XYZ file of C-alpha atoms in Angstrom:
772
model
C -0.067 0.196 0.216
C 1.524 3.231 -0.842
C 1.677 6.453 1.264
C -0.304 8.353 -1.209
C -3.292 6.064 -0.652
C -2.714 5.698 3.083
C -2.612 9.961 2.876
C -6.291 9.636 1.560
C -6.978 7.544 4.215
C -6.911 10.548 6.653
C -9.786 12.601 4.527
C -13.702 12.069 6.047
C -14.779 10.958 2.571
C -12.115 8.051 2.424
C -12.573 7.248 6.173
C -16.368 6.787 5.457
C -15.825 4.598 3.044
C -13.832 2.199 4.954
C -15.377 -1.291 5.510
C -14.150 -4.437 7.393
C -10.196 -4.793 7.541
C -8.335 -2.554 5.525
C -4.984 -3.950 5.885
C -3.362 -5.250 2.608
C -2.632 -9.282 3.115
C 0.970 -9.704 4.147
C 1.671 -10.986 0.874
C 1.817 -7.204 -0.455
C 4.389 -5.986 2.180
C 7.183 -8.180 -0.297
C 9.621 -5.532 -1.928
C 8.656 -7.435 -5.453
C 4.948 -6.572 -4.639
C 5.623 -2.905 -3.466
C 8.092 -2.385 -6.446
C 4.881 -2.902 -8.699
C 2.646 -0.513 -6.433
C 0.313 1.108 -9.062
C 0.428 4.582 -7.813
C 4.176 4.906 -7.015
C 5.738 7.341 -9.231
C 7.943 6.032 -11.914
C 7.963 8.676 -14.393
C 8.155 12.387 -14.175
C 4.475 12.652 -15.752
C 3.040 10.452 -12.889
C 5.082 12.754 -10.505
C 3.517 15.928 -11.969
C 0.361 14.569 -11.510
C 0.780 14.458 -7.521
C 1.983 18.027 -7.092
C -1.149 19.774 -8.093
C -0.743 21.767 -4.484
C 2.216 23.516 -5.448
C 2.098 27.026 -7.243
C 3.131 27.176 -10.907
C 6.356 28.927 -10.049
C 7.105 25.889 -7.738
C 5.989 23.114 -10.005
C 8.377 24.996 -12.885
C 11.552 24.832 -10.348
C 10.729 20.975 -9.468
C 10.655 20.628 -13.622
C 14.004 22.507 -13.420
C 15.345 19.915 -10.622
C 14.226 16.746 -12.361
C 15.930 17.675 -15.697
C 19.012 18.347 -13.551
C 19.048 15.131 -11.763
C 17.906 13.214 -14.984
C 21.201 14.592 -16.964
C 23.194 13.943 -13.584
C 22.440 10.310 -13.663
C 22.288 9.658 -17.446
C 23.670 6.454 -18.230
C 23.340 5.050 -14.030
C 21.069 1.825 -13.953
C 19.849 0.578 -10.472
C 20.592 -3.137 -9.654
C 17.500 -4.199 -11.417
C 18.210 -2.877 -14.761
C 15.900 0.195 -14.681
C 17.084 3.884 -15.092
C 18.462 5.273 -12.019
C 16.377 8.216 -12.556
C 12.963 6.112 -11.446
C 14.367 5.802 -7.958
C 14.564 9.720 -7.254
C 11.247 10.250 -9.016
C 9.797 7.674 -6.755
C 11.008 9.158 -3.595
C 9.962 12.452 -4.779
C 6.513 10.907 -5.071
C 6.254 9.993 -1.787
C 7.456 13.159 -0.453
C 4.282 14.781 -2.487
C 2.186 12.352 -0.962
C 3.009 14.042 2.240
C 2.470 17.539 0.674
C 6.044 18.988 1.274
C 7.172 21.868 -0.205
C 9.085 22.434 -3.492
C 12.555 22.692 -2.041
C 11.708 19.196 -0.312
C 10.258 17.475 -3.582
C 13.585 19.084 -5.274
C 15.934 17.794 -2.746
C 14.128 14.173 -3.210
C 14.982 14.624 -6.768
C 18.722 15.362 -6.602
C 19.505 13.601 -3.504
C 22.081 11.384 -5.094
C 23.703 13.579 -7.261
C 26.452 14.917 -4.786
C 27.067 11.515 -3.503
C 27.009 9.503 -6.405
C 27.624 11.826 -9.150
C 30.030 14.163 -8.022
C 27.924 17.212 -8.497
C 29.124 20.007 -5.908
C 27.064 22.121 -3.453
C 28.158 25.323 -4.777
C 26.814 24.151 -8.077
C 23.315 23.724 -6.173
C 23.349 26.845 -4.433
C 23.881 28.504 -7.803
C 21.235 26.571 -9.476
C 18.466 26.032 -6.834
C 19.353 28.525 -4.093
C 20.768 27.546 -0.261
C 17.907 25.689 1.178
C 17.651 23.197 -1.508
C 21.367 22.598 -1.541
C 21.720 22.090 2.229
C 18.685 19.585 2.396
C 20.659 17.601 -0.435
C 24.146 17.982 1.297
C 22.208 16.629 4.932
C 21.225 13.641 2.715
C 24.480 13.065 1.211
C 26.527 10.371 3.094
C 30.220 10.637 3.790
C 31.418 7.804 1.771
C 34.058 10.012 -0.285
C 36.105 10.295 3.280
C 38.694 7.904 4.580
C 37.491 6.132 7.826
C 39.640 3.589 9.773
C 36.776 1.068 9.760
C 33.156 0.722 7.867
C 31.276 0.972 11.260
C 33.022 4.474 11.887
C 32.342 5.782 8.335
C 28.660 4.767 9.074
C 28.313 6.354 12.539
C 29.560 9.666 10.995
C 27.233 9.642 8.026
C 24.268 9.119 10.415
C 25.439 12.001 12.917
C 25.704 14.505 10.005
C 22.242 13.143 8.755
C 20.745 13.473 12.137
C 22.159 16.760 12.691
C 21.242 18.194 9.585
C 17.569 16.999 10.431
C 17.565 18.418 13.693
C 18.090 22.088 11.961
C 15.421 21.150 9.289
C 13.293 18.201 9.894
C 12.471 17.687 5.851
C 15.910 16.186 5.579
C 14.538 13.165 7.654
C 11.318 13.389 5.653
C 13.007 12.956 2.330
C 15.759 10.335 4.117
C 12.869 8.229 5.137
C 11.081 8.302 1.677
C 14.243 7.298 0.099
C 14.694 4.474 2.594
C 11.151 3.355 2.213
C 11.515 2.843 -1.547
C 15.291 1.482 -1.255
C 13.436 -1.117 1.057
C 10.735 -1.892 -1.480
C 13.180 -2.461 -4.273
C 16.139 -4.400 -2.594
C 15.280 -7.738 -4.554
C 17.884 -7.429 -7.086
C 21.211 -6.999 -4.205
C 22.920 -9.389 -3.017
C 21.727 -11.445 0.085
C 24.323 -10.092 2.685
C 23.847 -6.592 1.740
C 20.257 -6.638 1.854
C 20.553 -8.396 5.459
C 22.938 -5.439 6.203
C 20.516 -2.643 4.912
C 17.413 -4.427 6.459
C 19.110 -4.459 9.812
C 20.194 -0.849 9.503
C 16.498 -0.013 8.696
C 15.160 -1.975 11.752
C 17.783 -0.466 14.217
C 17.523 3.114 12.917
C 15.128 4.348 10.392
C 12.163 2.627 11.459
C 12.373 3.887 14.912
C 13.354 7.343 13.848
C 9.893 7.107 11.876
C 8.176 6.077 15.194
C 9.902 8.800 16.978
C 8.452 11.294 14.740
C 5.152 9.980 14.431
C 5.315 8.475 11.030
C 3.453 5.223 12.016
C 2.758 4.079 8.474
C 6.119 4.467 7.362
C 7.475 2.646 10.664
C 5.037 0.044 10.278
C 5.958 -0.868 6.714
C 9.442 -0.344 7.036
C 9.313 -2.917 9.826
C 7.722 -5.270 7.764
C 10.094 -5.380 4.882
C 12.997 -5.357 6.956
C 11.785 -8.674 8.966
C 10.667 -10.242 5.529
C 14.222 -9.646 4.619
C 15.917 -10.798 7.713
C 13.789 -13.846 8.450
C 12.194 -14.815 5.361
C 11.070 -18.433 6.630
C 9.508 -16.647 10.048
C 7.655 -14.111 7.708
C 6.442 -16.372 5.601
C 5.246 -18.732 8.701
C 3.565 -15.936 10.635
C 2.160 -14.522 7.177
C 0.229 -17.797 6.254
C -0.894 -18.292 9.872
C -2.230 -14.890 9.828
C -3.957 -15.365 6.771
C -5.780 -18.496 8.164
C -6.610 -16.532 11.156
C -8.197 -14.163 9.294
C -10.381 -16.482 7.483
C -11.417 -18.146 10.860
C -12.026 -14.994 12.608
C -13.924 -13.148 9.813
C -17.276 -13.874 11.031
C -16.269 -12.497 14.639
C -15.068 -9.562 13.272
C -17.945 -8.751 11.040
C -20.200 -9.276 14.014
C -18.184 -7.089 16.461
C -18.520 -4.532 13.832
C -22.191 -4.590 13.052
C -22.674 -4.459 16.850
C -20.630 -1.471 17.385
C -22.152 0.319 14.585
C -25.775 -0.549 15.667
C -24.618 0.879 19.450
C -23.552 4.154 18.319
C -26.774 4.317 15.983
C -28.863 4.100 18.647
C -27.050 6.833 20.577
C -27.042 8.848 17.498
C -23.251 9.398 17.177
C -21.596 9.793 13.652
C -18.821 7.660 14.028
C -16.724 5.714 11.378
C -15.727 2.358 12.248
C -13.038 0.393 10.675
C -11.044 -2.846 11.286
C -7.355 -3.148 11.597
C -5.197 -5.694 11.946
C -1.498 -6.274 13.616
C 1.411 -6.673 11.455
C 3.497 -9.719 10.917
C 6.915 -8.175 12.497
C 4.435 -6.836 15.918
C 2.928 -10.376 16.259
C 6.453 -11.810 16.203
C 7.665 -9.310 18.581
C 4.899 -9.934 20.849
C 5.337 -13.627 20.685
C 9.285 -13.209 21.665
C 8.367 -10.805 24.104
C 5.854 -13.594 25.811
C 7.553 -16.484 24.959
C 4.325 -17.433 23.628
C 3.034 -19.406 20.335
C 0.602 -17.877 17.516
C -1.828 -19.162 19.212
C -1.516 -17.545 22.474
C -1.507 -13.800 20.735
C -5.187 -13.244 20.973
C -5.636 -9.523 19.886
C -4.845 -10.251 16.331
C -7.480 -7.960 15.197
C -8.943 -4.557 16.634
C -11.141 -1.384 15.690
C -10.676 2.286 15.211
C -13.475 4.567 15.922
C -12.689 7.936 14.592
C -15.266 10.434 15.963
C -16.016 14.428 15.185
C -14.812 15.860 18.357
C -12.623 15.292 21.400
C -15.405 15.092 23.854
C -17.015 12.184 21.624
C -14.041 10.075 22.167
C -15.100 9.699 25.753
C -18.489 9.449 24.906
C -17.422 6.610 22.613
C -15.606 5.119 25.430
C -18.744 4.935 27.373
C -20.955 3.450 24.679
C -18.478 0.809 24.121
C -17.812 -0.191 27.975
C -21.751 -0.429 28.158
C -21.960 -2.667 25.226
C -19.196 -5.289 26.098
C -17.128 -5.666 29.289
C -13.534 -3.889 29.528
C -10.568 -6.063 30.340
C -9.311 -4.557 33.898
C -5.834 -2.725 33.338
C -6.252 -2.354 29.571
C -7.465 1.143 29.359
C -4.966 3.966 28.400
C -5.721 7.549 28.208
C -3.052 8.767 25.055
C -5.319 11.959 24.793
C -4.889 13.548 28.125
C -1.094 12.196 28.154
C 0.044 12.438 24.494
C 2.822 9.930 23.557
C 6.230 11.634 23.092
C 5.810 11.351 19.483
C 2.394 13.583 19.783
C 0.102 10.046 19.384
C -3.234 10.958 20.999
C -6.232 8.396 21.023
C -8.092 6.398 23.909
C -7.251 2.563 24.035
C -9.476 -0.145 25.932
C -9.676 -3.725 25.449
C -12.685 -5.079 25.543
C -14.370 -9.026 25.702
C -16.140 -9.774 22.629
C -19.320 -12.038 22.510
C -17.147 -15.108 21.812
C -14.743 -14.561 24.923
C -11.950 -13.184 22.349
C -10.158 -9.814 23.491
C -10.626 -6.828 20.843
C -9.022 -3.473 21.133
C -10.535 -0.383 20.247
C -8.901 3.027 19.713
C -11.210 6.212 19.618
C -9.856 9.338 18.185
C -10.710 12.559 16.052
C -9.719 12.770 12.535
C -7.153 15.461 13.378
C -5.792 12.560 15.904
C -5.746 9.692 13.164
C -3.913 12.376 10.728
C -1.276 12.755 13.317
C -1.067 9.165 14.254
C -0.586 8.187 10.832
C 1.753 10.850 9.543
C 3.034 12.374 12.447
C 5.252 15.206 11.984
C 4.543 15.535 8.375
C 0.778 16.036 9.313
C 1.860 19.927 9.769
C 2.377 19.779 5.919
C -0.943 17.844 5.289
C -2.705 20.575 7.156
C -1.125 23.652 5.272
C -2.941 21.964 2.043
C -6.190 21.220 3.677
C -6.845 24.842 4.685
C -9.070 25.452 7.716
C -11.381 22.513 7.333
C -8.967 20.444 10.056
C -7.974 21.717 13.794
C -4.345 22.192 13.356
C -3.741 21.839 17.067
C -2.741 18.220 17.053
C -0.526 18.650 13.935
C 1.203 21.652 16.042
C 1.460 19.378 19.075
C 3.210 16.577 17.138
C 5.462 19.192 15.349
C 6.461 20.796 18.892
C 6.992 17.472 20.420
C 9.275 16.226 17.630
C 11.101 19.469 17.506
C 12.020 19.075 21.180
C 13.319 15.490 20.204
C 15.491 17.123 17.522
C 16.659 19.817 19.623
C 17.933 17.217 22.001
C 20.040 15.562 19.133
C 21.763 18.956 19.209
C 22.076 19.151 22.997
C 23.826 15.448 22.707
C 26.103 16.716 19.911
C 27.202 19.377 21.949
C 28.426 16.965 24.612
C 29.882 14.324 22.540
C 32.135 14.552 19.885
C 32.586 10.348 19.101
C 30.476 9.839 16.275
C 30.004 6.221 17.476
C 29.229 7.200 21.151
C 26.513 9.999 19.568
C 24.967 7.342 17.470
C 24.852 4.935 20.462
C 23.042 7.900 22.547
C 20.425 8.598 19.639
C 19.383 4.773 19.524
C 18.726 4.870 23.552
C 16.457 7.828 22.700
C 14.576 6.368 19.642
C 12.225 3.975 21.494
C 9.308 6.145 22.536
C 7.607 3.613 24.867
C 7.118 5.680 27.856
C 5.987 5.977 31.497
C 4.662 9.780 32.330
C 5.722 11.024 35.793
C 5.116 14.087 37.546
C 6.748 16.783 39.365
C 5.942 18.266 42.445
C 4.297 20.900 40.982
C 2.462 18.582 38.323
C 4.420 19.179 35.388
C 4.286 15.757 33.214
C 7.410 14.588 31.676
C 7.185 11.661 29.337
C 10.685 9.111 29.895
C 11.443 6.002 28.458
C 10.358 2.796 29.976
C 13.022 1.682 32.689
C 13.876 5.201 33.350
C 15.219 6.249 36.841
C 15.482 9.412 39.212
C 18.594 10.548 37.414
C 17.025 10.448 33.974
C 14.073 12.646 35.707
C 16.649 14.904 37.276
C 18.744 15.216 33.608
C 15.204 15.607 31.839
C 14.066 18.736 33.990
C 17.471 20.505 33.834
C 21.466 19.565 33.382
C 22.242 21.294 36.478
C 19.671 19.202 38.652
C 21.211 16.051 37.245
C 24.764 17.523 37.870
C 24.116 18.175 41.585
C 21.406 15.646 42.613
C 22.306 13.556 45.773
C 18.938 11.812 46.297
C 15.494 11.210 45.352
C 11.776 10.746 46.338
C 9.070 9.121 45.007
C 5.703 9.605 45.795
C 6.943 11.473 48.937
C 9.280 8.291 50.038
C 13.089 8.220 49.680
C 13.951 5.850 47.029
C 17.615 4.340 45.124
C 18.989 6.361 42.598
C 18.624 3.175 40.429
C 14.884 2.690 40.916
C 12.814 2.360 38.170
C 10.278 4.648 37.694
C 6.277 3.941 37.133
C 3.559 5.785 35.132
C 1.931 8.369 37.767
C 5.063 8.486 40.165
C 5.559 12.348 41.478
C 9.522 12.665 41.827
C 11.283 14.860 43.772
C 14.944 15.468 43.339
C 16.964 16.631 46.388
C 20.491 18.541 45.086
C 23.189 19.770 47.253
C 25.891 22.522 45.704
C 28.839 20.241 46.070
C 27.548 17.388 44.717
C 28.696 15.914 41.324
C 28.018 12.810 38.943
C 29.037 9.660 39.995
C 30.620 7.307 37.169
C 28.202 4.411 38.269
C 24.920 6.336 37.123
C 26.126 5.596 33.550
C 24.861 1.770 34.194
C 21.433 3.026 35.269
C 20.267 5.667 32.978
C 17.968 5.015 30.140
C 18.190 8.574 28.203
C 20.565 9.880 25.704
C 20.542 13.152 27.110
C 21.615 12.117 30.861
C 24.187 9.645 29.337
C 25.675 12.159 27.249
C 25.644 14.942 30.055
C 27.303 12.506 32.476
C 29.913 11.229 30.371
C 30.945 14.961 29.258
C 31.059 15.818 33.092
C 33.251 13.319 33.891
C 35.676 13.764 30.954
C 35.942 17.506 31.912
C 36.420 16.347 35.562
C 39.365 13.890 34.638
C 41.062 16.261 32.715
C 40.580 18.993 35.143
C 41.885 17.080 38.067
C 44.790 15.613 36.026
C 45.620 19.154 34.822
C 45.926 20.396 38.421
C 47.885 17.424 39.439
C 50.188 17.952 36.822
C 50.613 21.985 37.486
C 51.464 20.703 41.254
C 54.060 17.964 40.018
C 55.496 20.485 37.679
C 55.727 23.228 40.131
C 57.415 20.821 42.520
C 60.096 19.803 39.917
C 60.730 23.438 38.952
C 61.584 24.122 42.663
C 63.982 21.432 42.311
C 65.496 23.410 39.516
C 65.505 26.325 41.818
C 63.092 28.266 39.511
C 59.370 29.410 40.069
C 56.797 28.432 36.922
C 56.328 31.149 34.603
C 52.807 32.881 34.839
C 49.747 31.352 33.629
C 48.359 34.585 32.738
C 47.741 34.866 29.092
C 47.976 38.554 29.163
C 51.751 38.129 30.090
C 52.988 37.874 26.487
C 56.634 36.496 27.227
C 55.318 33.833 29.869
C 52.494 32.745 26.975
C 55.293 32.356 24.610
C 57.310 30.298 26.831
C 54.497 28.030 27.403
C 53.768 27.435 23.822
C 57.011 26.860 22.907
C 57.243 23.940 25.739
C 53.798 22.577 24.674
C 55.138 22.371 20.955
C 58.368 20.316 22.232
C 56.116 18.175 24.079
C 53.695 17.546 21.023
C 50.871 19.200 22.760
C 48.621 21.885 21.724
C 48.538 24.133 24.655
C 49.875 24.622 28.054
C 46.717 22.945 29.630
C 47.194 19.524 27.437
C 50.862 19.439 28.250
C 50.036 19.845 32.309
C 47.139 17.101 31.845
C 49.672 14.645 30.496
C 52.160 15.036 32.981
C 48.926 14.474 35.627
C 48.552 11.249 33.703
C 51.987 10.382 33.778
C 52.369 10.595 29.941
C 55.365 12.665 30.840
C 57.941 12.813 33.584
C 57.148 15.898 35.321
C 61.402 16.182 36.003
C 62.124 16.076 32.244
C 59.726 18.787 31.279
C 61.230 20.858 34.306
C 64.946 20.498 32.712
C 63.608 21.505 29.431
C 61.571 24.691 30.743
C 64.727 25.614 32.738
C 66.859 25.346 29.469
C 64.222 27.324 27.586
C 64.218 30.208 30.661
C 67.785 29.832 30.897
C 68.127 31.095 26.749
C 65.953 33.983 27.834
C 68.284 35.120 30.876
C 66.557 33.771 33.855
C 68.602 31.662 36.058
C 67.842 29.552 39.085
C 67.995 31.241 42.693
C 70.493 29.914 44.814
C 68.773 29.532 47.934
C 65.557 28.057 46.024
C 68.265 25.713 44.312
C 69.959 24.621 47.536
C 66.224 24.399 49.362
C 64.826 22.431 46.238
C 67.702 20.027 45.990
C 67.693 19.320 50.104
C 64.152 18.400 49.926
C 64.645 15.951 47.330
C 66.174 13.382 49.212
C 66.491 9.549 48.808
C 62.730 8.944 49.534
C 61.441 11.644 47.826
C 62.896 10.901 44.362
C 63.435 13.505 41.856
C 59.468 14.292 41.361
C 59.153 15.930 44.811
C 56.539 15.521 47.093
C 52.875 15.490 46.536
C 50.330 16.057 49.087
C 47.009 14.123 48.789
C 43.627 14.663 50.743
C 41.127 12.773 48.890
C 40.038 15.379 46.587
C 41.813 14.512 43.753
C 39.317 12.776 42.145
C 40.499 10.170 38.987
C 43.636 11.772 38.731
C 44.863 9.810 42.091
C 44.166 6.299 42.878
C 44.387 4.412 45.935
C 45.484 0.885 45.455
C 43.291 -1.785 46.174
C 46.229 -4.196 47.033
C 46.927 -2.388 49.984
C 44.203 0.265 50.709
C 45.764 3.034 52.309
C 44.562 5.101 54.800
C 45.407 8.397 56.765
C 48.527 7.460 58.998
C 50.156 4.772 56.730
C 53.115 5.778 55.344
C 52.849 5.860 51.487
C 54.295 6.344 48.152
C 53.033 6.734 44.475
C 53.751 5.191 41.506
C 53.104 7.435 38.061
C 51.551 4.917 35.690
C 51.545 5.756 31.867
C 48.261 7.198 31.208
C 46.842 6.409 34.398
C 47.560 8.994 36.777
C 49.248 8.764 40.261
C 48.549 5.172 42.335
C 49.135 5.636 45.743
C 50.373 2.756 47.550
C 51.414 1.967 51.328
C 55.250 1.637 51.864
C 55.034 -1.866 53.012
C 52.964 -3.264 50.292
C 54.274 -6.128 48.610
C 52.714 -5.373 45.099
C 54.547 -1.918 45.370
C 57.551 -3.043 46.290
C 57.839 -5.394 43.284
C 56.554 -2.609 40.743
C 59.512 -0.390 41.967
C 61.975 -3.381 41.452
C 60.915 -3.174 37.909
C 60.439 0.544 37.096
C 61.801 2.710 39.980
C 62.061 5.755 38.133
C 58.324 6.474 37.802
C 58.098 6.408 41.823
C 57.678 9.515 43.792
C 57.205 10.742 47.573
C 53.393 11.046 48.497
C 52.052 12.148 52.146
C 48.891 13.029 53.563
C 47.855 16.586 53.637
C 46.971 17.972 56.903
C 43.345 18.705 56.277
C 41.410 15.798 54.475
C 38.595 16.166 52.706
C 37.097 12.415 53.098
C 36.818 9.068 54.651
C 39.121 6.367 53.043
C 38.074 2.617 52.714
C 39.983 -0.301 53.858
C 39.684 -4.148 54.417
C 39.077 -5.960 57.634
C 38.921 -9.519 58.126
C 36.490 -10.870 61.139
C 36.746 -14.736 61.840
C 33.159 -15.529 63.565
C 31.307 -18.362 65.520
C 28.258 -19.018 62.910
C 25.026 -18.465 64.455
C 21.692 -16.780 64.664
C 22.171 -12.771 64.265
C 25.819 -12.428 63.625
C 25.761 -9.875 60.870
C 23.713 -7.829 63.167
C 25.965 -7.707 65.773
C 29.007 -7.114 63.830
C 27.260 -4.010 61.751
C 26.421 -3.079 65.116
C 29.945 -2.774 66.574
C 30.946 -0.696 63.401
C 28.379 1.574 63.653
C 29.117 1.972 67.368
C 32.394 3.229 66.182
C 31.169 5.654 63.787
C 32.152 3.807 60.700
C 30.315 2.540 57.698
C 30.621 -0.951 56.121
C 30.699 -0.092 52.454
C 31.091 -3.882 51.186
C 30.931 -7.353 52.701
C 31.808 -10.980 51.571
C 32.225 -13.866 53.614
C 34.415 -17.308 53.173
C 32.354 -20.615 54.792
C 35.379 -22.946 53.746
C 36.501 -23.193 57.263
C 33.655 -25.276 58.037
C 30.125 -24.804 59.524
C 31.180 -23.594 62.955
C 33.075 -20.702 61.810
C 32.717 -17.795 59.156
C 35.754 -15.283 57.783
C 33.719 -11.952 56.894
C 35.672 -9.503 54.747
C 34.623 -6.257 55.478
C 35.068 -2.984 53.449
C 34.996 -0.071 56.013
C 34.982 3.727 55.690
C 37.342 5.143 58.469
C 39.046 8.648 58.473
C 42.335 7.342 59.405
C 44.498 4.852 61.217
C 43.158 5.791 64.755
C 39.372 5.611 64.050
C 40.473 2.169 62.243
C 41.801 0.824 65.712
C 38.703 2.158 67.222
C 36.866 -0.106 64.528
C 38.585 -3.155 65.343
C 38.684 -3.057 69.015
C 34.571 -2.468 68.859
C 34.691 -5.579 66.919
C 36.827 -7.638 69.321
C 34.138 -6.808 72.208
C 31.443 -8.296 69.991
C 30.729 -12.025 71.681
C 30.717 -13.873 68.386
C 33.928 -12.674 67.243
C 36.976 -14.838 67.267
C 39.765 -12.886 65.550
C 39.909 -9.519 63.907
C 42.735 -7.803 61.799
C 42.932 -5.341 59.007
C 43.971 -7.105 55.455
C 47.460 -6.570 54.215
C 48.415 -7.731 50.739
C 51.023 -10.513 50.743
């Protein structure tokens, strides 16, 4: 079934004429059958017949674009042997069915000229203007560029198209028409290429169509992709559906007659039409519920189109009086529309023969938006004032919000594959609807957590959240939200995102914001550590660091020269490399001292003496680094010995890994020192610490009732926290060894914890774990 005939379905006159089941039998979904669709434009005259809604001037421009495209593709043929120009004409015909403007139709005709025929964007601007050229450029892949892998090139092409789509939604409408026609005509391609394109369609293009409310395109793309990926499964299910259609025809006709009679008795003018699940939706339901075809009992349903919004709810009452509703199967998408603007009332009723039948109630405007989504905006422009434009405007607004979110994600994500990953997450609009404390409704994907909710409100709320309440009760941040939940976010000025949040968020916006923050935080922490280490190394040379003030021309030139020497773009990047251990501070300091000497800056004798006196054998050549727990990702505490304040510590500057702090007595650290002594430096605890530190305690207890409670109570009495607990019962049933990760302030605090544990009646032995 073509989009032109489906667009006609939106008109009242066409809707009144629909009787029984409207869906084309499954066999019509095959690419071969679709390729021969009678109303699919295959010549320019067929396309011209669809352009009656354009002005004469616009139609003339479209004809010029056709001549240009025809000349560009002269001598080029498709895989099935047809002249290549038949494809752009067919795509333009689909675009014309949506009543898009002349620029979009022209872009559809010329969408492959840059990619395949070497036409330049400048040439298109000169002939057809910048807007049309921008549309064509947005539709052009990046195949001419060199990428390390095919996947990288594909991701970058998607990124370009999606960002062009965010600036002008006509890009994606033309692209979906292009993909739809390609999917209908894939029969001549090699099987592996067909499967690759079908998989890409199912993962990217069909969800985009759904996200923008283009449900008819969405269903057809799914059907075609499913048939190409799993032909045997599709054929078996299509055959089963055809048999079921014959068996249930009498039931469907009976229900339809009874429904029409009920509305006639209430003197309501409605249009009743049957509808049937697609083969792919049946397959997905079978897989989701691990059920056979016989267990899918809602293969058929009915759509009730009514004149006004109020009539939707009246129609619901009429149906509930006629048949009994199935509890929990009513959904009001009118009061709370889906994320793509879809509006309808859904209810499932028990038919006279005991089968479940779903009914959808909507107005004509809602029906148009349900089928055409964002394209309804152009359909309404052509229909004048006869239709209520509010529903189309709402679909346009919701789609624009999602398109804008693509630009937000782009701002946070420079890697194409990561960008595509975020977009894929946001492509599935199955939503839960939750409320802010002020009763504002937010639509979030199923499985969303309070963290997603916080970032949906504002990125600052997400960055500073510390806790959440759902329906007035405190909940864990990984709690899945359900429709109707009232969510309150608690923030604190000093809070910041936790890397663990990445494993629990469901929205691309939250994921990209968190990743962007963590990357910036890591770079900033590494820069601060690198600056500290370089300053200490410069003191050993008897010199002070040059000024970081960009207005100091001499110092700025010195830093730029040093950065170029180190292969960095600027001072900040050089300091990050030092902080991450990619460069040794002593070597950089000596080079900087040499450069400063060339400019006449000599070491200070007193500073040089003090610096060298401080750099004793234990300090090494890197100077002393003081740690207080606030360093973040640039300074890590070794998990083999888990140092805490009061321990004698030392630091290993890994290559690209930042500073790793060990206790001086740590056997692992000692072995590492023997292999790579040059990268060790003296580390000391700062006088003022900013947080508690974790260490491991082994507790041998007599197994019995309430043992864990006693241990936890002892730790709590010592004002410490247990962050992790593990146990080993290999000693026998009488004794159990507990391994506790406890959070303490320092060694004195740890001693208090150990004493409290020893006083517990069931504890036999307790000790701090030390790596062997």
